[in-house]
């Protein structure tokens, strides 16, 4: 893929647990173009969050360890950087919004202090300049009386407002890449819609690239240009968002989309459910990880793990079966 801002190749991450080694990410490769919004979807435990935390150098070690791979950002491999080196990139050039704003914000520091710190650290602002910029950032993300609220603590903000603070913090240094790890999961639908609109507006104004991690396909449809679907620590489908919704080709993606309620008359009927449970990855998958739950499964699926191959110019799947005909590909 040309002109990639972030290029991840063959990423592998594992965790040591009392029950054995969990192979959380098993050779993930994808790219992010400048100004693009990439959706990453899949059920809990499929490796979405671990993938981006590995890239950001935020995997706790022990028990976690990045075993292999590259994460190239402007030609530099983030995975080979020291903690000191990646600190200058994290927050300044690549920023992250976490899932739960209450546990991401420090409860004993004021909101103003937490917003000012990256501005002084990465941009070299004075205390006064950082205070003014922090108030401006809170206004941008829609928090009223922003200047007066800088001295408040996180518990004095609602869930939606805390998430807005996290967005303001992530955008404070005008990063080129914003990673959002299920940032609207804990919020009600009206606040979720407001946060989505805010991110869209800021993306268009600032021209940054976004990786948006979610298990909500509706969010992806309204925000992303391209989607990757993960399962068992692997990418099993990658496509432009319209193509994925119009023409899902992997059995798992078909199941995910079939489980969504539809409002159009044509598609009304009983919701589809995927039988079985996600894999527990104490062993690195050497066959298709979705085989035990797949209605198109055939003998080869139990023996060999498929690689991502194109089904159209920008659409790739990792599957041995043509789901349209039910025959081998």
PDB file of C-alpha atoms in Angstrom:
ATOM      1  CA  UNK A   1       0.000   0.000   0.000  1.00  0.00           C
ATOM      2  CA  UNK A   2       1.565   3.371  -0.982  1.00  0.00           C
ATOM      3  CA  UNK A   3       2.013   6.453   1.256  1.00  0.00           C
ATOM      4  CA  UNK A   4       1.359   4.664   4.557  1.00  0.00           C
ATOM      5  CA  UNK A   5       1.559   6.743   7.702  1.00  0.00           C
ATOM      6  CA  UNK A   6       1.695   3.656   9.930  1.00  0.00           C
ATOM      7  CA  UNK A   7       2.749   0.244   8.601  1.00  0.00           C
ATOM      8  CA  UNK A   8       2.381  -2.780  10.874  1.00  0.00           C
ATOM      9  CA  UNK A   9       3.919  -6.059   9.731  1.00  0.00           C
ATOM     10  CA  UNK A  10       3.747  -9.537  11.301  1.00  0.00           C
ATOM     11  CA  UNK A  11       2.913  -8.378  14.840  1.00  0.00           C
ATOM     12  CA  UNK A  12       2.887 -11.150  17.458  1.00  0.00           C
ATOM     13  CA  UNK A  13       2.125 -10.646  21.163  1.00  0.00           C
ATOM     14  CA  UNK A  14       1.690 -13.195  23.939  1.00  0.00           C
ATOM     15  CA  UNK A  15       0.968 -13.239  27.688  1.00  0.00           C
ATOM     16  CA  UNK A  16       2.207 -15.628  30.346  1.00  0.00           C
ATOM     17  CA  UNK A  17      -0.629 -16.715  32.650  1.00  0.00           C
ATOM     18  CA  UNK A  18      -0.860 -19.346  35.420  1.00  0.00           C
ATOM     19  CA  UNK A  19      -2.772 -21.570  32.953  1.00  0.00           C
ATOM     20  CA  UNK A  20      -0.236 -21.230  30.140  1.00  0.00           C
ATOM     21  CA  UNK A  21       0.898 -18.825  27.415  1.00  0.00           C
ATOM     22  CA  UNK A  22      -1.942 -16.932  25.681  1.00  0.00           C
ATOM     23  CA  UNK A  23      -1.151 -16.142  22.036  1.00  0.00           C
ATOM     24  CA  UNK A  24      -3.172 -12.906  21.847  1.00  0.00           C
ATOM     25  CA  UNK A  25      -1.940 -11.528  18.479  1.00  0.00           C
ATOM     26  CA  UNK A  26      -0.626 -13.937  15.840  1.00  0.00           C
ATOM     27  CA  UNK A  27       0.972 -12.178  12.876  1.00  0.00           C
ATOM     28  CA  UNK A  28      -1.182  -9.111  12.243  1.00  0.00           C
ATOM     29  CA  UNK A  29      -0.264  -6.848   9.294  1.00  0.00           C
ATOM     30  CA  UNK A  30      -2.081  -3.698   8.151  1.00  0.00           C
ATOM     31  CA  UNK A  31      -1.424  -0.119   7.102  1.00  0.00           C
ATOM     32  CA  UNK A  32      -2.951   3.267   7.850  1.00  0.00           C
ATOM     33  CA  UNK A  33      -2.967   6.011   5.216  1.00  0.00           C
ATOM     34  CA  UNK A  34      -2.729   9.712   5.943  1.00  0.00           C
ATOM     35  CA  UNK A  35      -6.112  11.182   6.900  1.00  0.00           C
ATOM     36  CA  UNK A  36      -7.830   7.776   6.777  1.00  0.00           C
ATOM     37  CA  UNK A  37     -10.227   6.357   9.366  1.00  0.00           C
ATOM     38  CA  UNK A  38      -9.687   2.624   9.851  1.00  0.00           C
ATOM     39  CA  UNK A  39     -12.250   0.588  11.799  1.00  0.00           C
ATOM     40  CA  UNK A  40     -11.090  -2.512  13.696  1.00  0.00           C
ATOM     41  CA  UNK A  41     -13.943  -4.849  14.667  1.00  0.00           C
ATOM     42  CA  UNK A  42     -14.361  -8.236  16.313  1.00  0.00           C
ATOM     43  CA  UNK A  43     -15.716  -9.749  19.503  1.00  0.00           C
ATOM     44  CA  UNK A  44     -14.057  -9.373  22.918  1.00  0.00           C
ATOM     45  CA  UNK A  45     -10.750 -11.220  23.185  1.00  0.00           C
ATOM     46  CA  UNK A  46      -9.940 -11.238  19.456  1.00  0.00           C
ATOM     47  CA  UNK A  47      -6.785  -9.117  19.869  1.00  0.00           C
ATOM     48  CA  UNK A  48      -8.000  -5.636  18.816  1.00  0.00           C
ATOM     49  CA  UNK A  49      -6.809  -3.710  21.871  1.00  0.00           C
ATOM     50  CA  UNK A  50      -3.633  -5.775  22.357  1.00  0.00           C
ATOM     51  CA  UNK A  51      -2.611  -4.963  18.766  1.00  0.00           C
ATOM     52  CA  UNK A  52      -2.661  -1.187  19.304  1.00  0.00           C
ATOM     53  CA  UNK A  53      -1.284  -1.363  22.847  1.00  0.00           C
ATOM     54  CA  UNK A  54       1.664  -3.353  21.439  1.00  0.00           C
ATOM     55  CA  UNK A  55       2.286  -0.642  18.825  1.00  0.00           C
ATOM     56  CA  UNK A  56       2.136   2.073  21.503  1.00  0.00           C
ATOM     57  CA  UNK A  57       4.563   0.250  23.814  1.00  0.00           C
ATOM     58  CA  UNK A  58       1.883  -0.093  26.503  1.00  0.00           C
ATOM     59  CA  UNK A  59       1.870  -3.869  26.962  1.00  0.00           C
ATOM     60  CA  UNK A  60       2.742  -4.624  30.625  1.00  0.00           C
ATOM     61  CA  UNK A  61       5.906  -6.727  30.686  1.00  0.00           C
ATOM     62  CA  UNK A  62       5.678  -9.149  32.394  1.00  0.00           C
ATOM     63  CA  UNK A  63       3.230 -10.829  31.731  1.00  0.00           C
ATOM     64  CA  UNK A  64       3.016  -9.525  28.136  1.00  0.00           C
ATOM     65  CA  UNK A  65       5.684  -9.665  25.460  1.00  0.00           C
ATOM     66  CA  UNK A  66       5.858  -8.514  21.837  1.00  0.00           C
ATOM     67  CA  UNK A  67       7.560 -11.461  20.144  1.00  0.00           C
ATOM     68  CA  UNK A  68       7.848 -10.342  16.527  1.00  0.00           C
ATOM     69  CA  UNK A  69       6.882  -7.746  13.963  1.00  0.00           C
ATOM     70  CA  UNK A  70       7.474  -4.159  12.899  1.00  0.00           C
ATOM     71  CA  UNK A  71       5.440  -0.986  13.397  1.00  0.00           C
ATOM     72  CA  UNK A  72       6.887   1.601  11.037  1.00  0.00           C
ATOM     73  CA  UNK A  73       5.988   5.256  11.638  1.00  0.00           C
ATOM     74  CA  UNK A  74       7.842   7.652   9.292  1.00  0.00           C
ATOM     75  CA  UNK A  75      10.397   4.893   8.740  1.00  0.00           C
ATOM     76  CA  UNK A  76      11.055   4.354  12.459  1.00  0.00           C
ATOM     77  CA  UNK A  77      10.166   1.025  14.074  1.00  0.00           C
ATOM     78  CA  UNK A  78       8.121   1.830  17.198  1.00  0.00           C
ATOM     79  CA  UNK A  79       8.647  -1.700  18.550  1.00  0.00           C
ATOM     80  CA  UNK A  80      12.432  -1.241  18.713  1.00  0.00           C
ATOM     81  CA  UNK A  81      12.332   2.096  20.536  1.00  0.00           C
ATOM     82  CA  UNK A  82      13.319   2.534  24.173  1.00  0.00           C
ATOM     83  CA  UNK A  83      10.730   3.794  26.683  1.00  0.00           C
ATOM     84  CA  UNK A  84      12.325   7.237  26.567  1.00  0.00           C
ATOM     85  CA  UNK A  85      12.207   7.392  22.742  1.00  0.00           C
ATOM     86  CA  UNK A  86       8.588   6.266  22.413  1.00  0.00           C
ATOM     87  CA  UNK A  87       7.468   8.737  25.107  1.00  0.00           C
ATOM     88  CA  UNK A  88       8.279  11.559  22.671  1.00  0.00           C
ATOM     89  CA  UNK A  89       5.975   9.997  20.048  1.00  0.00           C
ATOM     90  CA  UNK A  90       3.217   8.764  22.362  1.00  0.00           C
ATOM     91  CA  UNK A  91       0.837  11.634  23.041  1.00  0.00           C
ATOM     92  CA  UNK A  92       2.615  14.022  20.661  1.00  0.00           C
ATOM     93  CA  UNK A  93       2.417  12.264  17.261  1.00  0.00           C
ATOM     94  CA  UNK A  94       0.292   9.207  18.077  1.00  0.00           C
ATOM     95  CA  UNK A  95      -2.396   9.726  20.719  1.00  0.00           C
ATOM     96  CA  UNK A  96      -4.828   7.275  22.292  1.00  0.00           C
ATOM     97  CA  UNK A  97      -8.296   7.477  23.832  1.00  0.00           C
ATOM     98  CA  UNK A  98      -8.956   4.603  26.228  1.00  0.00           C
ATOM     99  CA  UNK A  99     -12.129   2.651  26.888  1.00  0.00           C
ATOM    100  CA  UNK A 100     -12.960   3.832  30.405  1.00  0.00           C
ATOM    101  CA  UNK A 101     -12.265   7.514  31.079  1.00  0.00           C
ATOM    102  CA  UNK A 102     -12.702   7.170  34.851  1.00  0.00           C
ATOM    103  CA  UNK A 103      -9.769   4.762  35.151  1.00  0.00           C
ATOM    104  CA  UNK A 104      -7.710   6.620  32.514  1.00  0.00           C
ATOM    105  CA  UNK A 105      -7.848   9.969  34.319  1.00  0.00           C
ATOM    106  CA  UNK A 106      -5.929  10.423  37.577  1.00  0.00           C
ATOM    107  CA  UNK A 107      -8.577  10.919  40.309  1.00  0.00           C
ATOM    108  CA  UNK A 108      -6.309  13.041  42.563  1.00  0.00           C
ATOM    109  CA  UNK A 109      -5.190  15.557  39.911  1.00  0.00           C
ATOM    110  CA  UNK A 110      -7.349  18.351  38.509  1.00  0.00           C
ATOM    111  CA  UNK A 111      -8.528  18.160  34.901  1.00  0.00           C
ATOM    112  CA  UNK A 112      -6.473  21.269  34.153  1.00  0.00           C
ATOM    113  CA  UNK A 113      -3.259  19.725  35.503  1.00  0.00           C
ATOM    114  CA  UNK A 114      -3.790  16.578  33.388  1.00  0.00           C
ATOM    115  CA  UNK A 115      -4.457  18.592  30.230  1.00  0.00           C
ATOM    116  CA  UNK A 116      -1.520  20.952  30.791  1.00  0.00           C
ATOM    117  CA  UNK A 117       1.114  18.252  31.365  1.00  0.00           C
ATOM    118  CA  UNK A 118       1.407  16.990  27.728  1.00  0.00           C
ATOM    119  CA  UNK A 119       1.410  20.574  26.441  1.00  0.00           C
ATOM    120  CA  UNK A 120       4.386  21.487  28.646  1.00  0.00           C
ATOM    121  CA  UNK A 121       6.172  18.150  28.074  1.00  0.00           C
ATOM    122  CA  UNK A 122       5.791  17.799  24.285  1.00  0.00           C
ATOM    123  CA  UNK A 123       5.373  21.379  23.037  1.00  0.00           C
ATOM    124  CA  UNK A 124       7.368  23.251  25.692  1.00  0.00           C
ATOM    125  CA  UNK A 125       4.581  25.653  26.688  1.00  0.00           C
ATOM    126  CA  UNK A 126       4.816  27.701  29.860  1.00  0.00           C
ATOM    127  CA  UNK A 127       2.315  27.044  32.674  1.00  0.00           C
ATOM    128  CA  UNK A 128       0.233  30.085  31.659  1.00  0.00           C
ATOM    129  CA  UNK A 129       0.203  29.155  27.952  1.00  0.00           C
ATOM    130  CA  UNK A 130      -0.762  25.565  28.822  1.00  0.00           C
ATOM    131  CA  UNK A 131      -3.640  26.796  31.018  1.00  0.00           C
ATOM    132  CA  UNK A 132      -5.023  28.946  28.200  1.00  0.00           C
ATOM    133  CA  UNK A 133      -4.675  26.101  25.681  1.00  0.00           C
ATOM    134  CA  UNK A 134      -6.310  23.613  28.105  1.00  0.00           C
ATOM    135  CA  UNK A 135      -9.353  25.891  28.476  1.00  0.00           C
ATOM    136  CA  UNK A 136      -9.487  26.279  24.687  1.00  0.00           C
ATOM    137  CA  UNK A 137      -9.354  22.469  24.230  1.00  0.00           C
ATOM    138  CA  UNK A 138     -12.225  21.939  26.681  1.00  0.00           C
ATOM    139  CA  UNK A 139     -14.278  24.501  24.732  1.00  0.00           C
ATOM    140  CA  UNK A 140     -13.470  22.741  21.432  1.00  0.00           C
ATOM    141  CA  UNK A 141     -14.817  19.420  22.773  1.00  0.00           C
ATOM    142  CA  UNK A 142     -18.009  21.086  23.977  1.00  0.00           C
ATOM    143  CA  UNK A 143     -17.552  21.519  27.747  1.00  0.00           C
ATOM    144  CA  UNK A 144     -19.313  24.718  28.909  1.00  0.00           C
ATOM    145  CA  UNK A 145     -17.583  27.259  31.205  1.00  0.00           C
ATOM    146  CA  UNK A 146     -14.299  25.588  30.285  1.00  0.00           C
ATOM    147  CA  UNK A 147     -11.994  27.990  32.157  1.00  0.00           C
ATOM    148  CA  UNK A 148     -13.889  27.560  35.430  1.00  0.00           C
ATOM    149  CA  UNK A 149     -13.892  23.765  35.114  1.00  0.00           C
ATOM    150  CA  UNK A 150     -10.106  23.332  34.853  1.00  0.00           C
ATOM    151  CA  UNK A 151      -9.839  23.146  38.650  1.00  0.00           C
ATOM    152  CA  UNK A 152     -12.437  20.369  38.937  1.00  0.00           C
ATOM    153  CA  UNK A 153     -11.516  16.731  39.545  1.00  0.00           C
ATOM    154  CA  UNK A 154     -12.609  13.794  37.335  1.00  0.00           C
ATOM    155  CA  UNK A 155     -15.386  12.690  39.739  1.00  0.00           C
ATOM    156  CA  UNK A 156     -17.055  16.106  39.241  1.00  0.00           C
ATOM    157  CA  UNK A 157     -17.582  15.359  35.522  1.00  0.00           C
ATOM    158  CA  UNK A 158     -20.202  13.014  34.039  1.00  0.00           C
ATOM    159  CA  UNK A 159     -19.140   9.960  31.984  1.00  0.00           C
ATOM    160  CA  UNK A 160     -19.696  11.760  28.676  1.00  0.00           C
ATOM    161  CA  UNK A 161     -17.778  14.835  29.847  1.00  0.00           C
ATOM    162  CA  UNK A 162     -14.861  12.700  31.068  1.00  0.00           C
ATOM    163  CA  UNK A 163     -14.682  11.082  27.642  1.00  0.00           C
ATOM    164  CA  UNK A 164     -14.634  14.564  26.083  1.00  0.00           C
ATOM    165  CA  UNK A 165     -11.708  15.427  28.383  1.00  0.00           C
ATOM    166  CA  UNK A 166      -9.887  12.300  27.154  1.00  0.00           C
ATOM    167  CA  UNK A 167     -10.477  13.427  23.542  1.00  0.00           C
ATOM    168  CA  UNK A 168      -9.211  16.932  24.392  1.00  0.00           C
ATOM    169  CA  UNK A 169      -6.104  15.390  25.998  1.00  0.00           C
ATOM    170  CA  UNK A 170      -5.487  13.157  22.979  1.00  0.00           C
ATOM    171  CA  UNK A 171      -5.816  16.101  20.573  1.00  0.00           C
ATOM    172  CA  UNK A 172      -3.821  18.571  22.664  1.00  0.00           C
ATOM    173  CA  UNK A 173      -0.579  18.154  20.690  1.00  0.00           C
ATOM    174  CA  UNK A 174      -2.287  17.845  17.249  1.00  0.00           C
ATOM    175  CA  UNK A 175      -1.252  14.201  16.640  1.00  0.00           C
ATOM    176  CA  UNK A 176      -1.045  12.696  13.159  1.00  0.00           C
ATOM    177  CA  UNK A 177      -2.657   9.438  14.367  1.00  0.00           C
ATOM    178  CA  UNK A 178      -5.472   9.063  16.888  1.00  0.00           C
ATOM    179  CA  UNK A 179      -6.182   5.568  18.271  1.00  0.00           C
ATOM    180  CA  UNK A 180      -9.611   5.233  19.897  1.00  0.00           C
ATOM    181  CA  UNK A 181     -10.100   1.995  21.862  1.00  0.00           C
ATOM    182  CA  UNK A 182     -13.886   1.542  22.177  1.00  0.00           C
ATOM    183  CA  UNK A 183     -14.242   5.098  23.512  1.00  0.00           C
ATOM    184  CA  UNK A 184     -18.065   5.132  23.488  1.00  0.00           C
ATOM    185  CA  UNK A 185     -18.757   1.683  25.001  1.00  0.00           C
ATOM    186  CA  UNK A 186     -19.647   2.894  28.515  1.00  0.00           C
ATOM    187  CA  UNK A 187     -21.794   5.815  27.310  1.00  0.00           C
ATOM    188  CA  UNK A 188     -25.504   6.014  26.544  1.00  0.00           C
ATOM    189  CA  UNK A 189     -26.554   6.296  22.899  1.00  0.00           C
ATOM    190  CA  UNK A 190     -27.211  10.051  22.840  1.00  0.00           C
ATOM    191  CA  UNK A 191     -23.776  10.842  24.331  1.00  0.00           C
ATOM    192  CA  UNK A 192     -22.268   8.225  21.991  1.00  0.00           C
ATOM    193  CA  UNK A 193     -23.720  10.054  18.968  1.00  0.00           C
ATOM    194  CA  UNK A 194     -22.366  13.401  20.230  1.00  0.00           C
ATOM    195  CA  UNK A 195     -18.856  11.950  20.738  1.00  0.00           C
ATOM    196  CA  UNK A 196     -18.953  10.419  17.233  1.00  0.00           C
ATOM    197  CA  UNK A 197     -19.955  13.749  15.665  1.00  0.00           C
ATOM    198  CA  UNK A 198     -17.238  15.521  17.637  1.00  0.00           C
ATOM    199  CA  UNK A 199     -14.538  13.090  16.449  1.00  0.00           C
ATOM    200  CA  UNK A 200     -15.728  13.383  12.823  1.00  0.00           C
ATOM    201  CA  UNK A 201     -15.635  17.183  12.988  1.00  0.00           C
ATOM    202  CA  UNK A 202     -12.179  17.261  14.580  1.00  0.00           C
ATOM    203  CA  UNK A 203     -10.869  14.691  12.078  1.00  0.00           C
ATOM    204  CA  UNK A 204     -12.039  16.848   9.156  1.00  0.00           C
ATOM    205  CA  UNK A 205     -10.625  20.036  10.700  1.00  0.00           C
ATOM    206  CA  UNK A 206      -7.251  18.598  11.752  1.00  0.00           C
ATOM    207  CA  UNK A 207      -6.789  16.040   8.940  1.00  0.00           C
ATOM    208  CA  UNK A 208      -5.541  13.312  11.289  1.00  0.00           C
ATOM    209  CA  UNK A 209      -5.706   9.565  10.674  1.00  0.00           C
ATOM    210  CA  UNK A 210      -7.815   7.473  13.069  1.00  0.00           C
ATOM    211  CA  UNK A 211      -7.812   3.831  14.167  1.00  0.00           C
ATOM    212  CA  UNK A 212     -11.221   3.229  15.753  1.00  0.00           C
ATOM    213  CA  UNK A 213     -11.543  -0.042  17.691  1.00  0.00           C
ATOM    214  CA  UNK A 214     -15.064  -1.269  18.402  1.00  0.00           C
ATOM    215  CA  UNK A 215     -17.375  -4.258  18.420  1.00  0.00           C
ATOM    216  CA  UNK A 216     -20.239  -2.066  17.174  1.00  0.00           C
ATOM    217  CA  UNK A 217     -20.566  -2.332  13.386  1.00  0.00           C
ATOM    218  CA  UNK A 218     -23.031   0.561  13.346  1.00  0.00           C
ATOM    219  CA  UNK A 219     -20.300   2.889  14.645  1.00  0.00           C
ATOM    220  CA  UNK A 220     -17.925   1.667  11.926  1.00  0.00           C
ATOM    221  CA  UNK A 221     -20.514   2.254   9.182  1.00  0.00           C
ATOM    222  CA  UNK A 222     -20.891   5.899  10.202  1.00  0.00           C
ATOM    223  CA  UNK A 223     -17.232   6.735  10.768  1.00  0.00           C
ATOM    224  CA  UNK A 224     -14.688   4.544   8.947  1.00  0.00           C
ATOM    225  CA  UNK A 225     -13.545   4.373   5.323  1.00  0.00           C
ATOM    226  CA  UNK A 226     -11.889   0.965   5.665  1.00  0.00           C
ATOM    227  CA  UNK A 227     -12.471  -1.938   8.053  1.00  0.00           C
ATOM    228  CA  UNK A 228     -10.437  -4.867   9.302  1.00  0.00           C
ATOM    229  CA  UNK A 229     -12.209  -7.756  11.037  1.00  0.00           C
ATOM    230  CA  UNK A 230     -10.226  -9.707  13.653  1.00  0.00           C
ATOM    231  CA  UNK A 231     -10.761 -13.173  15.083  1.00  0.00           C
ATOM    232  CA  UNK A 232      -8.455 -15.356  17.176  1.00  0.00           C
ATOM    233  CA  UNK A 233      -5.609 -12.820  17.079  1.00  0.00           C
ATOM    234  CA  UNK A 234      -5.667 -12.700  13.269  1.00  0.00           C
ATOM    235  CA  UNK A 235      -7.106 -10.422  10.569  1.00  0.00           C
ATOM    236  CA  UNK A 236      -9.694 -12.497   8.717  1.00  0.00           C
ATOM    237  CA  UNK A 237     -11.189  -9.810   6.426  1.00  0.00           C
ATOM    238  CA  UNK A 238     -10.186  -6.344   5.203  1.00  0.00           C
ATOM    239  CA  UNK A 239     -12.278  -4.133   2.904  1.00  0.00           C
ATOM    240  CA  UNK A 240     -13.588  -0.601   2.258  1.00  0.00           C
ATOM    241  CA  UNK A 241     -16.541  -0.080   4.602  1.00  0.00           C
ATOM    242  CA  UNK A 242     -19.231   0.017   1.871  1.00  0.00           C
ATOM    243  CA  UNK A 243     -17.844  -3.138   0.262  1.00  0.00           C
ATOM    244  CA  UNK A 244     -17.775  -4.974   3.598  1.00  0.00           C
ATOM    245  CA  UNK A 245     -21.429  -4.215   4.336  1.00  0.00           C
ATOM    246  CA  UNK A 246     -22.600  -4.903   0.779  1.00  0.00           C
ATOM    247  CA  UNK A 247     -20.489  -7.990   0.177  1.00  0.00           C
ATOM    248  CA  UNK A 248     -19.204  -9.689   3.369  1.00  0.00           C
ATOM    249  CA  UNK A 249     -17.153 -12.711   2.304  1.00  0.00           C
ATOM    250  CA  UNK A 250     -15.749 -14.393   5.425  1.00  0.00           C
ATOM    251  CA  UNK A 251     -18.162 -16.677   7.370  1.00  0.00           C
ATOM    252  CA  UNK A 252     -17.421 -14.782  10.603  1.00  0.00           C
ATOM    253  CA  UNK A 253     -18.164 -11.371   9.040  1.00  0.00           C
ATOM    254  CA  UNK A 254     -21.375 -12.755   7.511  1.00  0.00           C
ATOM    255  CA  UNK A 255     -22.382 -13.953  10.994  1.00  0.00           C
ATOM    256  CA  UNK A 256     -21.528 -10.583  12.594  1.00  0.00           C
ATOM    257  CA  UNK A 257     -23.600  -8.624  10.060  1.00  0.00           C
ATOM    258  CA  UNK A 258     -26.420 -11.188  10.255  1.00  0.00           C
ATOM    259  CA  UNK A 259     -26.682 -10.628  14.001  1.00  0.00           C
ATOM    260  CA  UNK A 260     -27.519  -6.914  13.515  1.00  0.00           C
ATOM    261  CA  UNK A 261     -31.215  -5.917  13.591  1.00  0.00           C
ATOM    262  CA  UNK A 262     -32.448  -4.498  10.256  1.00  0.00           C
ATOM    263  CA  UNK A 263     -35.158  -1.879   9.708  1.00  0.00           C
ATOM    264  CA  UNK A 264     -35.818  -2.539   6.023  1.00  0.00           C
ATOM    265  CA  UNK A 265     -38.760  -4.871   5.250  1.00  0.00           C
ATOM    266  CA  UNK A 266     -36.761  -7.042   2.863  1.00  0.00           C
ATOM    267  CA  UNK A 267     -34.321  -8.270   5.485  1.00  0.00           C
ATOM    268  CA  UNK A 268     -36.694  -8.621   8.452  1.00  0.00           C
ATOM    269  CA  UNK A 269     -36.689 -11.965  10.185  1.00  0.00           C
ATOM    270  CA  UNK A 270     -34.988 -13.888  12.938  1.00  0.00           C
ATOM    271  CA  UNK A 271     -31.524 -12.586  13.869  1.00  0.00           C
ATOM    272  CA  UNK A 272     -28.647 -14.907  13.028  1.00  0.00           C
ATOM    273  CA  UNK A 273     -26.420 -16.086  15.878  1.00  0.00           C
ATOM    274  CA  UNK A 274     -22.937 -17.596  15.634  1.00  0.00           C
ATOM    275  CA  UNK A 275     -22.889 -20.925  17.470  1.00  0.00           C
ATOM    276  CA  UNK A 276     -20.104 -21.771  19.920  1.00  0.00           C
ATOM    277  CA  UNK A 277     -17.546 -19.631  21.756  1.00  0.00           C
ATOM    278  CA  UNK A 278     -14.405 -17.699  20.770  1.00  0.00           C
ATOM    279  CA  UNK A 279     -11.150 -19.692  20.957  1.00  0.00           C
ATOM    280  CA  UNK A 280      -8.935 -19.679  24.039  1.00  0.00           C
ATOM    281  CA  UNK A 281      -5.510 -19.222  22.488  1.00  0.00           C
ATOM    282  CA  UNK A 282      -3.200 -21.319  24.666  1.00  0.00           C
ATOM    283  CA  UNK A 283      -1.813 -22.643  21.392  1.00  0.00           C
ATOM    284  CA  UNK A 284      -0.938 -20.563  18.344  1.00  0.00           C
ATOM    285  CA  UNK A 285      -3.558 -21.364  15.680  1.00  0.00           C
ATOM    286  CA  UNK A 286      -2.149 -23.626  12.945  1.00  0.00           C
ATOM    287  CA  UNK A 287      -5.583 -24.141  11.356  1.00  0.00           C
ATOM    288  CA  UNK A 288      -8.482 -21.749  10.777  1.00  0.00           C
ATOM    289  CA  UNK A 289      -9.458 -20.469  14.267  1.00  0.00           C
ATOM    290  CA  UNK A 290     -13.085 -20.052  13.154  1.00  0.00           C
ATOM    291  CA  UNK A 291     -13.446 -23.671  11.908  1.00  0.00           C
ATOM    292  CA  UNK A 292     -15.249 -25.010  15.042  1.00  0.00           C
ATOM    293  CA  UNK A 293     -18.032 -22.405  14.603  1.00  0.00           C
ATOM    294  CA  UNK A 294     -18.241 -22.261  10.796  1.00  0.00           C
ATOM    295  CA  UNK A 295     -21.196 -23.645   8.807  1.00  0.00           C
ATOM    296  CA  UNK A 296     -19.059 -23.855   5.621  1.00  0.00           C
ATOM    297  CA  UNK A 297     -16.183 -25.763   7.289  1.00  0.00           C
ATOM    298  CA  UNK A 298     -14.355 -28.380   5.204  1.00  0.00           C
ATOM    299  CA  UNK A 299     -11.419 -30.729   5.788  1.00  0.00           C
ATOM    300  CA  UNK A 300      -8.689 -28.271   4.763  1.00  0.00           C
ATOM    301  CA  UNK A 301      -9.898 -25.750   7.387  1.00  0.00           C
ATOM    302  CA  UNK A 302      -8.855 -28.126  10.202  1.00  0.00           C
ATOM    303  CA  UNK A 303      -5.332 -28.595   8.789  1.00  0.00           C
ATOM    304  CA  UNK A 304      -4.167 -25.269   7.395  1.00  0.00           C
ATOM    305  CA  UNK A 305      -4.550 -21.630   8.364  1.00  0.00           C
ATOM    306  CA  UNK A 306      -5.652 -19.521   5.354  1.00  0.00           C
ATOM    307  CA  UNK A 307      -3.756 -16.337   4.483  1.00  0.00           C
ATOM    308  CA  UNK A 308      -5.344 -13.053   3.431  1.00  0.00           C
ATOM    309  CA  UNK A 309      -6.030 -13.160  -0.313  1.00  0.00           C
ATOM    310  CA  UNK A 310      -7.898 -10.693  -2.539  1.00  0.00           C
ATOM    311  CA  UNK A 311     -11.482 -11.333  -3.630  1.00  0.00           C
ATOM    312  CA  UNK A 312     -11.604  -7.907  -5.339  1.00  0.00           C
ATOM    313  CA  UNK A 313      -9.017  -5.096  -5.734  1.00  0.00           C
ATOM    314  CA  UNK A 314      -9.291  -3.718  -2.166  1.00  0.00           C
ATOM    315  CA  UNK A 315     -11.095  -6.601  -0.458  1.00  0.00           C
ATOM    316  CA  UNK A 316      -9.136  -9.478   1.148  1.00  0.00           C
ATOM    317  CA  UNK A 317     -10.255 -12.478   3.194  1.00  0.00           C
ATOM    318  CA  UNK A 318      -8.547 -15.395   4.960  1.00  0.00           C
ATOM    319  CA  UNK A 319     -10.826 -18.323   4.075  1.00  0.00           C
ATOM    320  CA  UNK A 320     -10.587 -21.538   2.067  1.00  0.00           C
ATOM    321  CA  UNK A 321     -14.279 -21.454   1.062  1.00  0.00           C
ATOM    322  CA  UNK A 322     -16.203 -19.319  -1.430  1.00  0.00           C
ATOM    323  CA  UNK A 323     -19.217 -18.520   0.760  1.00  0.00           C
ATOM    324  CA  UNK A 324     -21.344 -17.591  -2.286  1.00  0.00           C
ATOM    325  CA  UNK A 325     -21.104 -21.093  -3.797  1.00  0.00           C
ATOM    326  CA  UNK A 326     -20.041 -23.117  -0.748  1.00  0.00           C
ATOM    327  CA  UNK A 327     -17.172 -24.584  -2.799  1.00  0.00           C
ATOM    328  CA  UNK A 328     -13.404 -24.361  -2.180  1.00  0.00           C
ATOM    329  CA  UNK A 329     -11.758 -21.118  -3.366  1.00  0.00           C
TER     330      UNK A 329
END
